[in-house]
Short mmCIF file of C-alpha atoms (C1' of nucleotides) in Angstrom, two decimals:
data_model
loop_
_atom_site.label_atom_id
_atom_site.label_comp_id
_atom_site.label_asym_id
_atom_site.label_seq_id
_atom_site.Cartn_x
_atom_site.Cartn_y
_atom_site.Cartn_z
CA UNK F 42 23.07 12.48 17.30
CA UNK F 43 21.70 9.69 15.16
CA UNK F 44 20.36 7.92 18.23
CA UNK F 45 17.68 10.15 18.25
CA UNK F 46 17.22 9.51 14.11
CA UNK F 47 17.46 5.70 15.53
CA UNK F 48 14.48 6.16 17.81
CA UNK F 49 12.21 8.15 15.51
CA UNK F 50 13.02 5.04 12.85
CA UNK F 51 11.77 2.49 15.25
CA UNK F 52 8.86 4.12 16.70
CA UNK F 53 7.72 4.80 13.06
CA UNK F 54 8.22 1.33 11.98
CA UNK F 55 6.71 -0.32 15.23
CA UNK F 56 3.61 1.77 14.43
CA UNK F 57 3.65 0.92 10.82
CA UNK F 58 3.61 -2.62 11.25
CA UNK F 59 0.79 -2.56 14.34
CA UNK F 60 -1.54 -0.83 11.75
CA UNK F 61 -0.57 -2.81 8.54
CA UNK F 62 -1.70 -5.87 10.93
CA UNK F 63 -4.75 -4.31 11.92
CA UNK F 64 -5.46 -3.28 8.55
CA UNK F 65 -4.84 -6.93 7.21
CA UNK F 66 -7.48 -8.41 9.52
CA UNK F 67 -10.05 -5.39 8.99
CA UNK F 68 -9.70 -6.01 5.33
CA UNK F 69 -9.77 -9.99 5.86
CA UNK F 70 -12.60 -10.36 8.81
CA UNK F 71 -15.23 -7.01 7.72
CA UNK F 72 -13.85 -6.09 4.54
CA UNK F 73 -13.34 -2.39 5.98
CA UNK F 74 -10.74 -0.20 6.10
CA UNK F 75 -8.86 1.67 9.12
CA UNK F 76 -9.83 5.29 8.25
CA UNK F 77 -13.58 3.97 8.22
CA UNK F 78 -12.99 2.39 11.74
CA UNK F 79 -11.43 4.96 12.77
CA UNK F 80 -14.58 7.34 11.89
CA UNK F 81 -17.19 4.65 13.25
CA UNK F 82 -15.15 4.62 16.72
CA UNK F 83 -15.44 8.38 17.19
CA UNK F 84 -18.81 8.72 16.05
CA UNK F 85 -19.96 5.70 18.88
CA UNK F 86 -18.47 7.90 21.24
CA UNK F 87 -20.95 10.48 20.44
CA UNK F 88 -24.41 9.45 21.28
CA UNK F 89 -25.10 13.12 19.90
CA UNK F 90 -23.36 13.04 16.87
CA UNK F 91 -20.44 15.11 15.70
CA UNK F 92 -20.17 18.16 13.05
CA UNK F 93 -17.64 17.11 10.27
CA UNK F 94 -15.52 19.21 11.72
CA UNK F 95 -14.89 17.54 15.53
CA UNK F 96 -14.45 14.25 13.57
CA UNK F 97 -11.31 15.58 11.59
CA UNK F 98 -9.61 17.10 14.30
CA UNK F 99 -10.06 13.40 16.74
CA UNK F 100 -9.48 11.81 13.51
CA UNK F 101 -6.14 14.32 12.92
CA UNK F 102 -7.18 14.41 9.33
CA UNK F 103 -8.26 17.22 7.39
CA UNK F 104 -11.79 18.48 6.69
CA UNK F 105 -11.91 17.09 3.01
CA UNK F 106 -10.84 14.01 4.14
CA UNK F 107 -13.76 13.69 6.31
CA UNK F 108 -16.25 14.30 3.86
CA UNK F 109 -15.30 11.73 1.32
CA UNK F 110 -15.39 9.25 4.37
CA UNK F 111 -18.88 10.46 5.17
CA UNK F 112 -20.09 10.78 1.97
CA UNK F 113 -18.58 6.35 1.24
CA UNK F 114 -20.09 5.63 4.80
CA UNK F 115 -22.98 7.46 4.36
CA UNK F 116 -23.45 5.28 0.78
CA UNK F 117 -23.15 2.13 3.38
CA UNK F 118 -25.66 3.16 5.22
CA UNK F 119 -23.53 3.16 8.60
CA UNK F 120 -23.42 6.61 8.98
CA UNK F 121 -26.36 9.38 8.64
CA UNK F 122 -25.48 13.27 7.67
CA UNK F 123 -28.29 15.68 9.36
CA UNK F 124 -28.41 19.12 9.79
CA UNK F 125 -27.03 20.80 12.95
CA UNK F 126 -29.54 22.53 14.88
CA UNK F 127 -27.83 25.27 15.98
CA UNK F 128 -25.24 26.09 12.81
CA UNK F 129 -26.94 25.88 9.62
CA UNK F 130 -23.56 25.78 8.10
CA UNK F 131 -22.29 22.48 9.98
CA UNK F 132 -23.50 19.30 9.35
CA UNK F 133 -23.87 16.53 12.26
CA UNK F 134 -22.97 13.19 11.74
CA UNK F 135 -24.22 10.11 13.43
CA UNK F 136 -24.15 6.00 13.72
CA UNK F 137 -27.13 4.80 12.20
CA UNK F 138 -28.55 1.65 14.13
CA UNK F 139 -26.79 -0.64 11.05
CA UNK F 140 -23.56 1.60 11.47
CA UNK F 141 -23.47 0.58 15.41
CA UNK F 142 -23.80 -2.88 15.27
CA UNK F 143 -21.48 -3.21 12.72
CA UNK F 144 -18.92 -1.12 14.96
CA UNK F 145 -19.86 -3.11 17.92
CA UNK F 146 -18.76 -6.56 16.01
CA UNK F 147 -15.42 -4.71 14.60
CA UNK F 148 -14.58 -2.38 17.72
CA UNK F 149 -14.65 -6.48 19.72
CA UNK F 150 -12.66 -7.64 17.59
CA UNK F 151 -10.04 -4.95 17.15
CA UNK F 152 -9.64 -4.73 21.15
CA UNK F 153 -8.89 -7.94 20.86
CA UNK F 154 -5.92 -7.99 18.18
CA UNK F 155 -4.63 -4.80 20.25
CA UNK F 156 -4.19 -7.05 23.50
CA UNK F 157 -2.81 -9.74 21.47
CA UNK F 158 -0.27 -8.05 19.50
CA UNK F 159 0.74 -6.56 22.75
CA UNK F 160 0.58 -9.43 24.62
CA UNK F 161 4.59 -9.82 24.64
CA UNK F 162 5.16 -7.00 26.99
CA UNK F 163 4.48 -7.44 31.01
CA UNK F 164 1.95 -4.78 32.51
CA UNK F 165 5.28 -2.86 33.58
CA UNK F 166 6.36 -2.81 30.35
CA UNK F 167 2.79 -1.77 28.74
CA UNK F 168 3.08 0.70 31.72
CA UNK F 169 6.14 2.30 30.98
CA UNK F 170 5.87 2.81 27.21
CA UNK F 171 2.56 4.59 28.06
CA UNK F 172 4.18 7.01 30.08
CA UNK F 173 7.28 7.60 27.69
CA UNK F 174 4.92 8.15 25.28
CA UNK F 175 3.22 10.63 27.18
CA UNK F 176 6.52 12.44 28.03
CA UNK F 177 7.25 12.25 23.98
CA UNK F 178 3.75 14.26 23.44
CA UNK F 179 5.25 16.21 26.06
CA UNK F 180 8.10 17.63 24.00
CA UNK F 181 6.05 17.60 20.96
CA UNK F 182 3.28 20.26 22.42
CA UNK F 183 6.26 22.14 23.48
CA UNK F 184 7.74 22.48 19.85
CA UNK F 185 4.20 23.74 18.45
CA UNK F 186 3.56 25.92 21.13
CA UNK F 187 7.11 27.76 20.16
CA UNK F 188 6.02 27.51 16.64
CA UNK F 189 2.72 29.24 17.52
CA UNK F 190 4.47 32.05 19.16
CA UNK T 164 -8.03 -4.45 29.11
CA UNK T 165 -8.60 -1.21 27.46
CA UNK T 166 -4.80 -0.22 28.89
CA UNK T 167 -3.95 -2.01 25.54
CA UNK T 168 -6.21 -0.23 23.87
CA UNK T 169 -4.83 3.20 25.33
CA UNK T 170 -1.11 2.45 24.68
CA UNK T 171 -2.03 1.81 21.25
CA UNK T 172 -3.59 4.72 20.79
CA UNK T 173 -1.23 6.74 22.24
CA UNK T 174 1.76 5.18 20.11
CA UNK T 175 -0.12 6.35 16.87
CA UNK T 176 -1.13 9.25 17.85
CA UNK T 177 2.88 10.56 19.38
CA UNK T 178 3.67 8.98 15.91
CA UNK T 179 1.16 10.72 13.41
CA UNK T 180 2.22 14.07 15.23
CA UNK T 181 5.62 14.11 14.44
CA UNK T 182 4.71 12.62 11.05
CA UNK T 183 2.68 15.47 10.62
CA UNK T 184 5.32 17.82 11.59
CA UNK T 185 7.81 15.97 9.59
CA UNK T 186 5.81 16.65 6.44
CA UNK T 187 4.96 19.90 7.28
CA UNK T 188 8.68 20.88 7.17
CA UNK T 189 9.73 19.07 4.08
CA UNK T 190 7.05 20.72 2.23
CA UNK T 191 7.74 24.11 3.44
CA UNK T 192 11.89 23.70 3.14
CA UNK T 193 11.86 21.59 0.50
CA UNK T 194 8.64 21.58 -1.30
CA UNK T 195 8.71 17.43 -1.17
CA UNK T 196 7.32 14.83 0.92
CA UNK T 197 7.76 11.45 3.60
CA UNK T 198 7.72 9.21 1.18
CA UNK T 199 9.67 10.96 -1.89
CA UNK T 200 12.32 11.39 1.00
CA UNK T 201 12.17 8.36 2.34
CA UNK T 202 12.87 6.84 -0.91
CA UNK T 203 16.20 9.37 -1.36
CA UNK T 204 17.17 7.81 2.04
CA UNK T 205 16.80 4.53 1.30
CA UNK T 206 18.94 5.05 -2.08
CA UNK T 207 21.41 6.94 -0.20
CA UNK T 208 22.47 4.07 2.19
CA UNK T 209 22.92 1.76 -1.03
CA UNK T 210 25.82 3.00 -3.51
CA UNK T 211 25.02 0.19 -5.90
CA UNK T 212 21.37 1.25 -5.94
CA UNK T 213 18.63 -0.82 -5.36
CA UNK T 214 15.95 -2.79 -7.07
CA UNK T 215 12.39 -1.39 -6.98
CA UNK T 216 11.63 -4.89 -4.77
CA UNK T 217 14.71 -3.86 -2.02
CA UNK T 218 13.55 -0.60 -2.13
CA UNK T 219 9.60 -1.80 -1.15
CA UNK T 220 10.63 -3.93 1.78
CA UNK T 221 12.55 -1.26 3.37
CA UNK T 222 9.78 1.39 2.75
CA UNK T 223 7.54 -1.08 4.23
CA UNK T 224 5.22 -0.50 0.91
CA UNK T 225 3.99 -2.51 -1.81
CA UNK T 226 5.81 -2.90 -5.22
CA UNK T 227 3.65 -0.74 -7.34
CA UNK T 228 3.38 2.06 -4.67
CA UNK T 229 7.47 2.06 -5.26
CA UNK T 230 6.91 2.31 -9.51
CA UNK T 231 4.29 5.80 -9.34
CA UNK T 232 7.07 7.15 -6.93
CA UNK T 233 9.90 6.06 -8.88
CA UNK T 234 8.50 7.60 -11.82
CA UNK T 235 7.27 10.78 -10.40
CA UNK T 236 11.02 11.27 -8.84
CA UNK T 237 13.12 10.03 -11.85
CA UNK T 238 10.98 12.92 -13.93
CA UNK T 239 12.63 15.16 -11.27
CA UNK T 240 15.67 13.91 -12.31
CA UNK T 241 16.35 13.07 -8.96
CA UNK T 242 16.62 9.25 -9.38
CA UNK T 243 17.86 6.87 -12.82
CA UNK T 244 16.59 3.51 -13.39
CA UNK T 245 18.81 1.28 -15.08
CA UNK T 246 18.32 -2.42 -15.89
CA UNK T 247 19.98 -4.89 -13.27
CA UNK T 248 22.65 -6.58 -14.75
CA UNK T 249 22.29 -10.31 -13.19
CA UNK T 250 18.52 -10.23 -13.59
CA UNK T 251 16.40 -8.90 -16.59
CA UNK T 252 13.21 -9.02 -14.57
CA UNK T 253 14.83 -6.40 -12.18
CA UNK T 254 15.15 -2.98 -12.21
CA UNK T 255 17.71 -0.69 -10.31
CA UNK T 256 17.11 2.77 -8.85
CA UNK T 257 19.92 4.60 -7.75
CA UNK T 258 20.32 8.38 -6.83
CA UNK T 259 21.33 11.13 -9.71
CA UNK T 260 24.10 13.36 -8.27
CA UNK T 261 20.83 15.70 -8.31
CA UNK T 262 19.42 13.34 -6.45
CA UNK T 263 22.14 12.90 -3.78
CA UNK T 264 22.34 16.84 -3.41
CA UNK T 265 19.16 17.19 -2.96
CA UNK T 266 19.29 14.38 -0.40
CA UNK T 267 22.27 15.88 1.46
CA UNK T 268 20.10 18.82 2.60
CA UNK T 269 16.91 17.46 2.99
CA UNK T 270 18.85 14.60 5.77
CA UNK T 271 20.81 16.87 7.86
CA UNK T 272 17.57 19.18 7.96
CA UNK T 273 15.14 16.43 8.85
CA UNK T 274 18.13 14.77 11.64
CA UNK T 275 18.40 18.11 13.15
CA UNK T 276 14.25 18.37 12.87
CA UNK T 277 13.85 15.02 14.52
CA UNK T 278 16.14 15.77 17.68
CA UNK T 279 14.56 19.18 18.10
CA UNK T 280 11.13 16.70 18.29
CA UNK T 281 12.63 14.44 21.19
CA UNK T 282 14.20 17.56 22.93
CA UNK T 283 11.92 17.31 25.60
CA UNK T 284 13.02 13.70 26.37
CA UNK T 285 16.10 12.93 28.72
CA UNK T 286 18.90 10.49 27.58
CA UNK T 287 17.47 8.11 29.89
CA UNK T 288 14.07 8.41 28.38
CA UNK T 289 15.05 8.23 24.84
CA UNK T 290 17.14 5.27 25.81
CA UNK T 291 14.52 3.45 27.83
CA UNK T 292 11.63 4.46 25.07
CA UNK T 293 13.92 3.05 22.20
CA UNK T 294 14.65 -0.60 24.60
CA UNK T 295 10.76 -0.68 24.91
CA UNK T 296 9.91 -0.44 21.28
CA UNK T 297 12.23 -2.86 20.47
CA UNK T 298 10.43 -5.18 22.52
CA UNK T 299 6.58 -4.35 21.04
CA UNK T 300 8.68 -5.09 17.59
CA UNK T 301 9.25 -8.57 19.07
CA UNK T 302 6.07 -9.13 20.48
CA UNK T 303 4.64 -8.65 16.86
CA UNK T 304 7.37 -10.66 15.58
CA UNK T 305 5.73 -13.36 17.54
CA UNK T 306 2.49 -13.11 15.98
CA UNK T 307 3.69 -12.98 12.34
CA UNK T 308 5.57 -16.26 13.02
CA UNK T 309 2.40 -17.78 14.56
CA UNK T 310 0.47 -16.43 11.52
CA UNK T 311 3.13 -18.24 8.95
CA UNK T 312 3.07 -21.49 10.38
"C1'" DT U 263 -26.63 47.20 10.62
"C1'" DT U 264 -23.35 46.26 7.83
"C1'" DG U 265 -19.05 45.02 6.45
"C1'" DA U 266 -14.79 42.43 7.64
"C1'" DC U 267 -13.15 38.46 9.21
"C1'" DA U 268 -13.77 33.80 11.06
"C1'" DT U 269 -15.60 29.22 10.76
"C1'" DG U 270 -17.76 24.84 8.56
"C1'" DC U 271 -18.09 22.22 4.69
"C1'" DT U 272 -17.30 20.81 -0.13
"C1'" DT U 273 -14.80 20.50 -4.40
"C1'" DG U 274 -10.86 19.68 -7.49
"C1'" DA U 275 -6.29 18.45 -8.57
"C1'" DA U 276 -2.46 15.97 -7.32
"C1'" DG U 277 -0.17 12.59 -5.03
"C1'" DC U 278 0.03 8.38 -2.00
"C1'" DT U 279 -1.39 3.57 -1.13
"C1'" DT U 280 -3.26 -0.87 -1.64
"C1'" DA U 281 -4.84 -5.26 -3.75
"C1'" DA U 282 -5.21 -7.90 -7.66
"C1'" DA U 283 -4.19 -9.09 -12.24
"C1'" DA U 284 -0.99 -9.27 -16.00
"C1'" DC U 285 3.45 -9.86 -17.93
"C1'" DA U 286 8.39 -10.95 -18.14
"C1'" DT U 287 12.06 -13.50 -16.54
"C1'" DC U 288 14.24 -16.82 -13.62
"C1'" DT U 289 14.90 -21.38 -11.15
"C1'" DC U 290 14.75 -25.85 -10.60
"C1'" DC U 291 13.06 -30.40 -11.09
"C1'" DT U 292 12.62 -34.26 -14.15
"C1'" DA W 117 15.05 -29.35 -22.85
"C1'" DG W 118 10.65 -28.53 -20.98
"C1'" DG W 119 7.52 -27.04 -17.94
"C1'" DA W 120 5.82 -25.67 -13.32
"C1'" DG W 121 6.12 -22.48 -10.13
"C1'" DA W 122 8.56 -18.51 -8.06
"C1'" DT W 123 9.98 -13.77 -8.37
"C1'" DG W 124 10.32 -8.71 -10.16
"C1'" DT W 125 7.84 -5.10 -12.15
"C1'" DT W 126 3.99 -2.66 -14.00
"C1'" DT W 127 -0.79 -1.60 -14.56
"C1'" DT W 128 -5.48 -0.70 -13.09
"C1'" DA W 129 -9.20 0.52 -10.14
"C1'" DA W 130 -10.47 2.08 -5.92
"C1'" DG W 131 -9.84 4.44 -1.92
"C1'" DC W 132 -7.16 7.61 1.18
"C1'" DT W 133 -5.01 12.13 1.98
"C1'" DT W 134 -3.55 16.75 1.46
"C1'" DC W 135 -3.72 21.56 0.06
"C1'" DA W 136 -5.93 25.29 -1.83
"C1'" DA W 137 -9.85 27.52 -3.44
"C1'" DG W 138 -14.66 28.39 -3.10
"C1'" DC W 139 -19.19 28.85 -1.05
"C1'" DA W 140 -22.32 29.33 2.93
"C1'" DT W 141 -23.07 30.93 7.34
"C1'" DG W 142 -21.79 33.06 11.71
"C1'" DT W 143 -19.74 36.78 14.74
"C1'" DC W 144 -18.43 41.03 16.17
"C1'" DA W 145 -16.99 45.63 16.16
"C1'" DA W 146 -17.52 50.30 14.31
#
DNA sequence: TTGACATGCTTGAAGCTTAAAACATCTCCT
DNA sequence: AGGAGATGTTTTAAGCTTCAAGCATGTCAA
């Protein structure tokens, strides 16, 4: 059936233009990128830091990915690389103080564009894409647990 | 609300999934990838071809994304550029018969892929998940016009 | 305890992507 | 006709992303 080819075009292009918008006004209001943001929000989740490794799989990227992130942010001085003390062969990232207010001013903002770009949609609507979405993850986990098998 | 924030997150996470998966596939099967694909789709739908500029807006991309991968798949043979004939500025890509082969498996693999990845979903839900997207696509719609004016 | 395998990170090569600048051609106004 | 501005493509530099290979360290079983 091509109506399910119809729905997989859709929710790829709704997603495409969300994040071409929210790259636009990263790029136009901090002069940063998503996959930056992205890393900042998930290490100011962390008070503790996170090993390389826990960012790339909340980040769904791969580990070599992460490191050339790091290593730009790191450069910026918004993110510090120390050792881990328990596995000398992982290294723990953090926020450093410059790193977090910068996130704080960005993270505002980009809550912000969310809620408006959204803001066509009643709460029942919001509500009920959330779930469908859910039930979509659903029947995703299900394929890759077969796959695993 | 961070609701907004959550349905966002949700929407690009069910879509980098079955992106991922997607890719995954192609490369394995076919040894190609999203975008080189995506380009053989949009060629297919178009028997006269397309310019590299009709080809960018449907990709969603910019112009000179749509030249590397041009290049990289007419050295495949896969795709021929040819001058346009009404406009010496423009160039037209259109599908090899290598190309369209090619194509022809790659499409009915990837359709049969993409309802194996909603399998989980009912009529009803696939139904009621395409209506909703259809209406975040308006809601940004909204905001682009806003931005233009 | 030591060797085999697993895990964490980095590197390198290739491809994807963008933004901005450059160039060619076209359109349209005067 | 001429010229200003729009449009179509390419190029360049920078960054993002993946995969695969390599190195360091950890774990666990014989």
């Amino acid at each position: 059936m091509a109506e399910n080819l119809r729905l997989w075009l859709r929710l790829l292009s709704t997603t495409t233009m969300i994040e071409a918008e929210l790259r636009r006004r990263l790029r136009a209001q901090f002069n940063t990128t998503l996959p930056r943001f992205d890393l900042l929000a998930a290490l100011d989740r962390a008070p503790e830091g996170l090993t390389l490794g826990e960012v790339s799989a909340r980040m769904m990227v791969t580990n070599g990915n992460v490191t050339g992130l790091a290593t730009r942010l790191e450069a910026e001085g918004l993110v510090a690389r120390r050792p881990d003390a328990q596995d000398r062969r992982a290294v723990r990232l953090r926020l450093t103080p410059a790193g977090a207010r910068a996130f704080a001013q960005q993270s505002a903002a980009h809550a912000a564009w969310v809620r408006e770009l959204f803001a066509g949609l009643s709460g029942a609507e919001r509500a009920a894409l959330h779930r469908l979405l859910g039930r979509a993850k659903q029947s995703l986990n299900g394929i890759n647990q077969e796959e695993a098998a």
